Tab-separated table of C-alpha atoms and ligand atoms in Angstrom:
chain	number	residue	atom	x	y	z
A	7	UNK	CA	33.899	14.464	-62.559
A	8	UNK	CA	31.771	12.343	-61.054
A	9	UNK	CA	34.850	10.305	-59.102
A	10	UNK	CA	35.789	13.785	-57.497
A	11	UNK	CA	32.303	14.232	-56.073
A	12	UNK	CA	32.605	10.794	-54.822
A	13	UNK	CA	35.721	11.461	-53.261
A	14	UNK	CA	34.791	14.922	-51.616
A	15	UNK	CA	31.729	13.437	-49.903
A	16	UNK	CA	34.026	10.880	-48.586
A	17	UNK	CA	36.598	13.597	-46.903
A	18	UNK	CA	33.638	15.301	-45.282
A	19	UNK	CA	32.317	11.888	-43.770
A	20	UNK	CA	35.557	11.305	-42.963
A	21	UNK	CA	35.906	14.733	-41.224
A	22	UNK	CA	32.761	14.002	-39.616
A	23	UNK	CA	33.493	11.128	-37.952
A	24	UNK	CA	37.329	12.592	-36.714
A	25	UNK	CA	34.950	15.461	-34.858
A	26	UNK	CA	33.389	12.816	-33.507
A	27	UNK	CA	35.674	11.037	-31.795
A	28	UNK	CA	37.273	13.959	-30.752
A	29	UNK	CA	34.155	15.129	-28.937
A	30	UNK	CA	33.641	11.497	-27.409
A	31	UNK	CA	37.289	11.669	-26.429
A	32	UNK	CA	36.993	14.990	-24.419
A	33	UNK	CA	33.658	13.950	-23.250
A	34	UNK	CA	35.339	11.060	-21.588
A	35	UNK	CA	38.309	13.141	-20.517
A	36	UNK	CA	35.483	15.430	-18.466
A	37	UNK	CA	33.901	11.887	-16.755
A	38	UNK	CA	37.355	11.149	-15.851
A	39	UNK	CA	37.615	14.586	-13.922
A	40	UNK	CA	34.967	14.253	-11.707
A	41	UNK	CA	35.595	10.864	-11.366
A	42	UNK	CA	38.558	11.807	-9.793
A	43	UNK	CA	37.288	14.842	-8.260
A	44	UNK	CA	34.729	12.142	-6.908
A	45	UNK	CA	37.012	9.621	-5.556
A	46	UNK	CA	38.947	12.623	-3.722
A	47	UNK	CA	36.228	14.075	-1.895
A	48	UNK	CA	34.986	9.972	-0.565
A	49	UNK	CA	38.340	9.418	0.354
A	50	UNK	CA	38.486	12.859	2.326
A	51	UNK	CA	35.309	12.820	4.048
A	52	UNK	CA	36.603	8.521	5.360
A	53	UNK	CA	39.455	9.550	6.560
A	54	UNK	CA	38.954	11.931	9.205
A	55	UNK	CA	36.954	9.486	11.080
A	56	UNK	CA	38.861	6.610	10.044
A	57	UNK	CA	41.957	8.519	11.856
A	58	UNK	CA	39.535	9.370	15.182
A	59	UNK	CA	38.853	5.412	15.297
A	60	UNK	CA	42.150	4.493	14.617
A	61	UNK	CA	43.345	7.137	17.489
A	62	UNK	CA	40.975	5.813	19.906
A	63	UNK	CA	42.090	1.863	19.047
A	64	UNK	CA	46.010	2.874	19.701
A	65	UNK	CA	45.168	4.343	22.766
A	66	UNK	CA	43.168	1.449	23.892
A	67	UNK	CA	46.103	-0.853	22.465
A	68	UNK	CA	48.907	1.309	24.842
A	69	UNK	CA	46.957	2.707	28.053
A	70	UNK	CA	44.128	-0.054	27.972
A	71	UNK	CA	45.360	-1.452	31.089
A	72	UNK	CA	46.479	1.345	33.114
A	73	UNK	CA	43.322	3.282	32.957
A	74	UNK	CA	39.808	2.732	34.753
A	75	UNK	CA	36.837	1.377	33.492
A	76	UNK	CA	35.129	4.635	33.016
A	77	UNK	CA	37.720	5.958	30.690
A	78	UNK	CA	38.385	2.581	28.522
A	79	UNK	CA	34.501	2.328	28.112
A	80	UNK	CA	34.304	6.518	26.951
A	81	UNK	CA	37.369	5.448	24.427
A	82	UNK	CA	35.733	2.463	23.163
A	83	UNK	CA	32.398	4.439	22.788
A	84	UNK	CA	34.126	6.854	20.647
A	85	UNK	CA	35.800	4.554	18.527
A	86	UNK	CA	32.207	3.129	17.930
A	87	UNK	CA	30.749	6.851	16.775
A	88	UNK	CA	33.569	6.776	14.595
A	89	UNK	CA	32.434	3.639	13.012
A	90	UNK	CA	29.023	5.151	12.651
A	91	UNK	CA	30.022	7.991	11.054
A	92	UNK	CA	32.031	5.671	8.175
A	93	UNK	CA	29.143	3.437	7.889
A	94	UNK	CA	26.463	6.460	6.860
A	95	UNK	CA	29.378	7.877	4.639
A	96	UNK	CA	29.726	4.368	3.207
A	97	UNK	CA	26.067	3.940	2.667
A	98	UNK	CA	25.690	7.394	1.313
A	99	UNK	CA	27.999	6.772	-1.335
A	100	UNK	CA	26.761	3.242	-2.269
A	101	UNK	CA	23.210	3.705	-1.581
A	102	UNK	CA	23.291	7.086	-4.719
A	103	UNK	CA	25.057	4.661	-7.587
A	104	UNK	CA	23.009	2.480	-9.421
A	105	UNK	CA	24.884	-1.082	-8.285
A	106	UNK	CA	23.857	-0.039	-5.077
A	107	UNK	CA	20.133	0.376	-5.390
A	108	UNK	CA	20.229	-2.917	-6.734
A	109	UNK	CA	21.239	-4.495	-3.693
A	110	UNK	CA	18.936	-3.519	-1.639
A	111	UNK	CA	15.210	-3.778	-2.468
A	112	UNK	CA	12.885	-1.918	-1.137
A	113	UNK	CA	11.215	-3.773	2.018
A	114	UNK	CA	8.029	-1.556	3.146
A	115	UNK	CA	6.820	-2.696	7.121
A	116	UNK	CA	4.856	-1.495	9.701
A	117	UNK	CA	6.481	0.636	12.696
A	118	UNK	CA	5.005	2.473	15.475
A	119	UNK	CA	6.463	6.241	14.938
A	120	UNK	CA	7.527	7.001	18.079
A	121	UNK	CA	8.882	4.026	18.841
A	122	UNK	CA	10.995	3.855	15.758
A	123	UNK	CA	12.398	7.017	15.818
A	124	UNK	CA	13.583	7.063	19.417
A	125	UNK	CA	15.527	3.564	19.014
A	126	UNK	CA	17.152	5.293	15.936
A	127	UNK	CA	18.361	8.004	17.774
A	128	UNK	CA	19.466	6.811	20.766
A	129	UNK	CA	21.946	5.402	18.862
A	130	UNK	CA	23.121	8.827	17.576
A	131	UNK	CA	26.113	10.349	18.937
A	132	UNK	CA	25.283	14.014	19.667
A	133	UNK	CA	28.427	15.685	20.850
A	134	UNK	CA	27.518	19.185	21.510
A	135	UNK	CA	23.400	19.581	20.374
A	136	UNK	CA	20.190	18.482	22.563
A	137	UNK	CA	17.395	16.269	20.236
A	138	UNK	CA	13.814	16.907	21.412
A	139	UNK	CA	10.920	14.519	20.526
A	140	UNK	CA	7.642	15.421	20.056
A	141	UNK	CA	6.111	12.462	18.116
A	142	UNK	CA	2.431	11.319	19.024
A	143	UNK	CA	2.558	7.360	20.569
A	144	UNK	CA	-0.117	6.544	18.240
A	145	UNK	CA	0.806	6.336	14.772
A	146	UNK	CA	1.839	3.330	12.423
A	147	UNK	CA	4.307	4.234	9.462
A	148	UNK	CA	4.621	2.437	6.590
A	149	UNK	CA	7.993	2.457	5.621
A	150	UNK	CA	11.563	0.459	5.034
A	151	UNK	CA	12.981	0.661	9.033
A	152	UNK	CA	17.171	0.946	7.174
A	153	UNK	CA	16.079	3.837	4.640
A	154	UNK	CA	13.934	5.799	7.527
A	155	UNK	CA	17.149	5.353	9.460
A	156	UNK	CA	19.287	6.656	7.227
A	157	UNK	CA	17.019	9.590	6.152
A	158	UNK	CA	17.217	10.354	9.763
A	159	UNK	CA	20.802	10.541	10.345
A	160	UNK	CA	21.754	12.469	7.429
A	161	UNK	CA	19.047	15.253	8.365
A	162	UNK	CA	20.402	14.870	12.005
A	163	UNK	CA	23.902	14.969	11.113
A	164	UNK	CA	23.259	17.954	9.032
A	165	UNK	CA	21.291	19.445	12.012
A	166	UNK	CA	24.684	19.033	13.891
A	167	UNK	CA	27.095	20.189	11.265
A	168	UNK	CA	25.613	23.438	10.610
A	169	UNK	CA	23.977	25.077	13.962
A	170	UNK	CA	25.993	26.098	16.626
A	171	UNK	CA	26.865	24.098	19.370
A	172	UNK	CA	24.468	23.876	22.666
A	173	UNK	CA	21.331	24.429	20.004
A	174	UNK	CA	18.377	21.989	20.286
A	175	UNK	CA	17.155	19.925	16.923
A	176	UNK	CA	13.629	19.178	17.671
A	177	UNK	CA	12.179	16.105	15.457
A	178	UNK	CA	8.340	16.678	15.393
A	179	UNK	CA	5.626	14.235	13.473
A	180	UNK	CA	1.457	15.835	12.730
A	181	UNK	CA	-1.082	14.582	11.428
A	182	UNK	CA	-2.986	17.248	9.747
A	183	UNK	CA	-6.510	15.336	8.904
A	184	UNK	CA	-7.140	12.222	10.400
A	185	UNK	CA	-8.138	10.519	7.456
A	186	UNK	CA	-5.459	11.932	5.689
A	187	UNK	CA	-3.072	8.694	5.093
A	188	UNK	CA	0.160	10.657	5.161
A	189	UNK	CA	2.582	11.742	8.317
A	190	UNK	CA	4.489	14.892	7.981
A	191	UNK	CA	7.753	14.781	9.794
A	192	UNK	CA	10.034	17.798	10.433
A	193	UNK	CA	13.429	18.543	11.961
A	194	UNK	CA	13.926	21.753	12.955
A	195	UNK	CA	17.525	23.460	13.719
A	196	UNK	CA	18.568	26.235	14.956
A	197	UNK	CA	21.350	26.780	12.027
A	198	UNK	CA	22.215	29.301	9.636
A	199	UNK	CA	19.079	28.512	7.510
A	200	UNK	CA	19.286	28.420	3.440
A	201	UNK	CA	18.056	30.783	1.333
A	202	UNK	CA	15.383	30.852	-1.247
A	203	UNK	CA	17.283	30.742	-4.239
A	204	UNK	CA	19.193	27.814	-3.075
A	205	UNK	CA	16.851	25.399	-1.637
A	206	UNK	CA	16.022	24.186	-5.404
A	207	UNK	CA	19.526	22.591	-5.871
A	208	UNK	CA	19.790	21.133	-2.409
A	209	UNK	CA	18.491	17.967	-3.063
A	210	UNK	CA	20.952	17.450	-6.029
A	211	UNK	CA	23.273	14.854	-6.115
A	212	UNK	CA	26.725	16.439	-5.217
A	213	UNK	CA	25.213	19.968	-4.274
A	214	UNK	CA	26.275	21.615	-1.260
A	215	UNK	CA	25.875	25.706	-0.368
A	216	UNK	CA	28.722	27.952	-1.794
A	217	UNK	CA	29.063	28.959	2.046
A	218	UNK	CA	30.089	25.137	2.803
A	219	UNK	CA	32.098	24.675	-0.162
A	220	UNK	CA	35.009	26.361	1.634
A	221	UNK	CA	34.627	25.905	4.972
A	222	UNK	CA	35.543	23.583	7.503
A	223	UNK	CA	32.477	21.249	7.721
A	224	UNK	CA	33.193	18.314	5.478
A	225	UNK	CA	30.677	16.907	3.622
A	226	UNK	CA	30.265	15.273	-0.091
A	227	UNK	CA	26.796	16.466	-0.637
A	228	UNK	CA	25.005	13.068	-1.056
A	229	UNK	CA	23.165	13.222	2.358
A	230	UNK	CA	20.254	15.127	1.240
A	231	UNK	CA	20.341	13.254	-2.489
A	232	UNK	CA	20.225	10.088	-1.196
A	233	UNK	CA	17.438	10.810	1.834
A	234	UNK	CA	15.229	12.167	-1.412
A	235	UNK	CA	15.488	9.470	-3.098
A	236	UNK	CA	14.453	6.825	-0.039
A	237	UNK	CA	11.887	8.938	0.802
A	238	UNK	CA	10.261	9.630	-2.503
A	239	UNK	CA	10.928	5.404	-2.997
A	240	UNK	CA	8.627	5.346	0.273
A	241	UNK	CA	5.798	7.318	-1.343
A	242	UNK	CA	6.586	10.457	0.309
A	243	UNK	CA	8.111	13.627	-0.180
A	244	UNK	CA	11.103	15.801	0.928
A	245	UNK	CA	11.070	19.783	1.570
A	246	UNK	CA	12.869	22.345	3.272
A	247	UNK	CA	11.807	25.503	4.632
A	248	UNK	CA	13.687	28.077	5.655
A	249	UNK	CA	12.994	31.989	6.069
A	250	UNK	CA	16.973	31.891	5.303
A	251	UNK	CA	17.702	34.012	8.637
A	252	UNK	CA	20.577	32.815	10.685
A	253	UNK	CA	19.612	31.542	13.940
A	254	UNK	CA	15.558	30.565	12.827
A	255	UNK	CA	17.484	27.914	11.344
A	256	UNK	CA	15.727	24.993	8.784
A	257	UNK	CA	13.356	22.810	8.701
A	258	UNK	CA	13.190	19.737	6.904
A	259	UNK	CA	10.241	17.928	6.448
A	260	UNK	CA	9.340	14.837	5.192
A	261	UNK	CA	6.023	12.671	4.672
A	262	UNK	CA	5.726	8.981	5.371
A	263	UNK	CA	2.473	6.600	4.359
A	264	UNK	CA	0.550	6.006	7.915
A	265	UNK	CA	-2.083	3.106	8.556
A	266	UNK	CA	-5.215	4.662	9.442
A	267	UNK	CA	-6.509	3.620	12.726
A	268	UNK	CA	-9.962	1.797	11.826
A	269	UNK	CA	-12.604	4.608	13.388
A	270	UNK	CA	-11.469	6.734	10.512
A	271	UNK	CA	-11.479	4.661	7.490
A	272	UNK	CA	-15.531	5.161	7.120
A	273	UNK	CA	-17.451	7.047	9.826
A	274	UNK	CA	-20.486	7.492	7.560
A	275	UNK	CA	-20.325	4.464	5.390
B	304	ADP	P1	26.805	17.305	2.907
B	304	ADP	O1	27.542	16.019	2.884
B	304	ADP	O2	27.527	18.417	2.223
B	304	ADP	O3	26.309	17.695	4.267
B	304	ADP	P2	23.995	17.069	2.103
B	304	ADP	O4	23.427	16.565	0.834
B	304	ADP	O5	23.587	16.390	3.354
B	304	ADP	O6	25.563	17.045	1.915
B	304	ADP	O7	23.631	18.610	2.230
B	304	ADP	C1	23.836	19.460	1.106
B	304	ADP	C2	24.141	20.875	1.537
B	304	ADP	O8	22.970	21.487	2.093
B	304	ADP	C3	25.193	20.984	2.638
B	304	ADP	O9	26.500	20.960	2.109
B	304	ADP	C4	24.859	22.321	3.262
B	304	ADP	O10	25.429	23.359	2.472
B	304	ADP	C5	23.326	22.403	3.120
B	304	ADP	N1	22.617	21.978	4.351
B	304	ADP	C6	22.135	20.732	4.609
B	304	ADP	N2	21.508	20.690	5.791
B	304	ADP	C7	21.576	21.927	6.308
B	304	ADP	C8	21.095	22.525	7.528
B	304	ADP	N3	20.422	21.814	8.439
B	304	ADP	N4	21.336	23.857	7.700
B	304	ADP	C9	21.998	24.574	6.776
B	304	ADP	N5	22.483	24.066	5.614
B	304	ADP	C10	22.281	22.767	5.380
């Protein structure tokens, strides 16, 4: 009697640990999916500007001597964009997996605003969208010059891969309270907008609107992931708002930490 309870208790611990493994098994069968699903999507987004590069190269390589300077210099220029475009893909993607972070630590400096944020994007190809700056001269940031960069081009590519063509993207900074030690930066579009009941998933790793799931702007919805996470490494935070109405578009803002200028570190002390 006793040997057959022995024995029973055994088959369910047995059974047990079969369920088990089956669970672990389908668990890793699901990682494997988006895995994949992962690995597609990179490999998408690279190659479309991998193939502009490479388009722009073979050109140079068969008409580089019969055409004039002006031309060779717009092909080579475009080639270049294309390389830009990789590289933030590239960074994207390495920059929101944990072997990446630890790579590159964090390395906090101070930059004059204005400054800063006009060398970053005059090096930012925009095709078909005017940039307006309205940052005050004075301010020091504190803040890692490569993250701030990329922060800015993802928000700026965004700005340009979802409001219509000829639209202006105006990059503002405020200060609301001059002791206050934070900057508020926004970029404002002139898009589609987002509305309320999406802007909490935005900033997800992966997450991009249902409207741009199908459509024809690529991305892999790591821009706005990524940008959080450098900020919020920074000290500061990342918002949107939006009244979700095409055409008043979105604005993302984002704070930095600012040196106070002396006068207001202690009027009355
Ligand atoms: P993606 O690579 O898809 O652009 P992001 O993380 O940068 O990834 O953005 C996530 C999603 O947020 C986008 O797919 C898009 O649906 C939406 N989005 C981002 N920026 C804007 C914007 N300026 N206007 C409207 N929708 C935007």
């Amino acid at each position: 009697h006793h040997f057959l309870e022995l024995s029973a208790a055994a088959k369910q611990q047995s059974l047990q640990a079969e369920q088990q493994l089956n669970i672990a098994y389908e668990h890793q069968q699901q990682l494997e999916i988006l895995r994949d699903q992962f690995l597609m999507s990179v490999s998408h987004e690279l190659r479309t500007p991998l193939t502009e590069v490479k388009g722009y190269i073979n050109l140079l390589l068969e008409y580089g001597n019969k055409i004039d300077d002006e031309t060779r210099a717009a092909f080579m220029q475009s080639a270049s964009y294309g390389c830009d475009e990789l590289e933030l893909i590239i960074s994207n993607v390495l920059g929101s997996s944990r072997i990446g972070q630890e790579i590159k630590p964090l390395s906090m400096q101070e930059l004059p605003l204005l400054s800063t944020i006009t060398e970053i994007c005059e090096h930012i190809y925009l095709e078909e969208h005017t940039l307006r700056l309205a940052i005050p001269a004075d301010l020091i940031i504190l803040a890692d010059r490569q993250q701030l960069r990329q922060v800015l081009r993802n928000l700026i590519s965004n700005a340009c891969k979802y409001s219509p063509a000829q639209t202006l993207i105006e990059i503002s900074a405020l200060v609301e309270d001059d002791s206050e030690p934070m900057v508020r930066i926004c970029l404002q579009d002139a898009g589609p907008g987002i509305a309320a009941d999406e802007i909490p998933l935005l900033f997800h790793k992966f997450s991009r609107l249902k409207r741009d799931m199908m459509g024809s702007v690529r991305g892999t919805g790591l821009g706005l992931y990524i940008s959080k996470q450098f900020v919020e490494g920074m000290g500061g935070r990342i918002w949107v708002e939006s009244a979700g109405v095409a055409g008043q578009g979105s604005c993302f803002c984002f704070t930095l930490k600012r040196l106070l200028p002396v006068t207001s570190i202690k009027k009355d002390a």
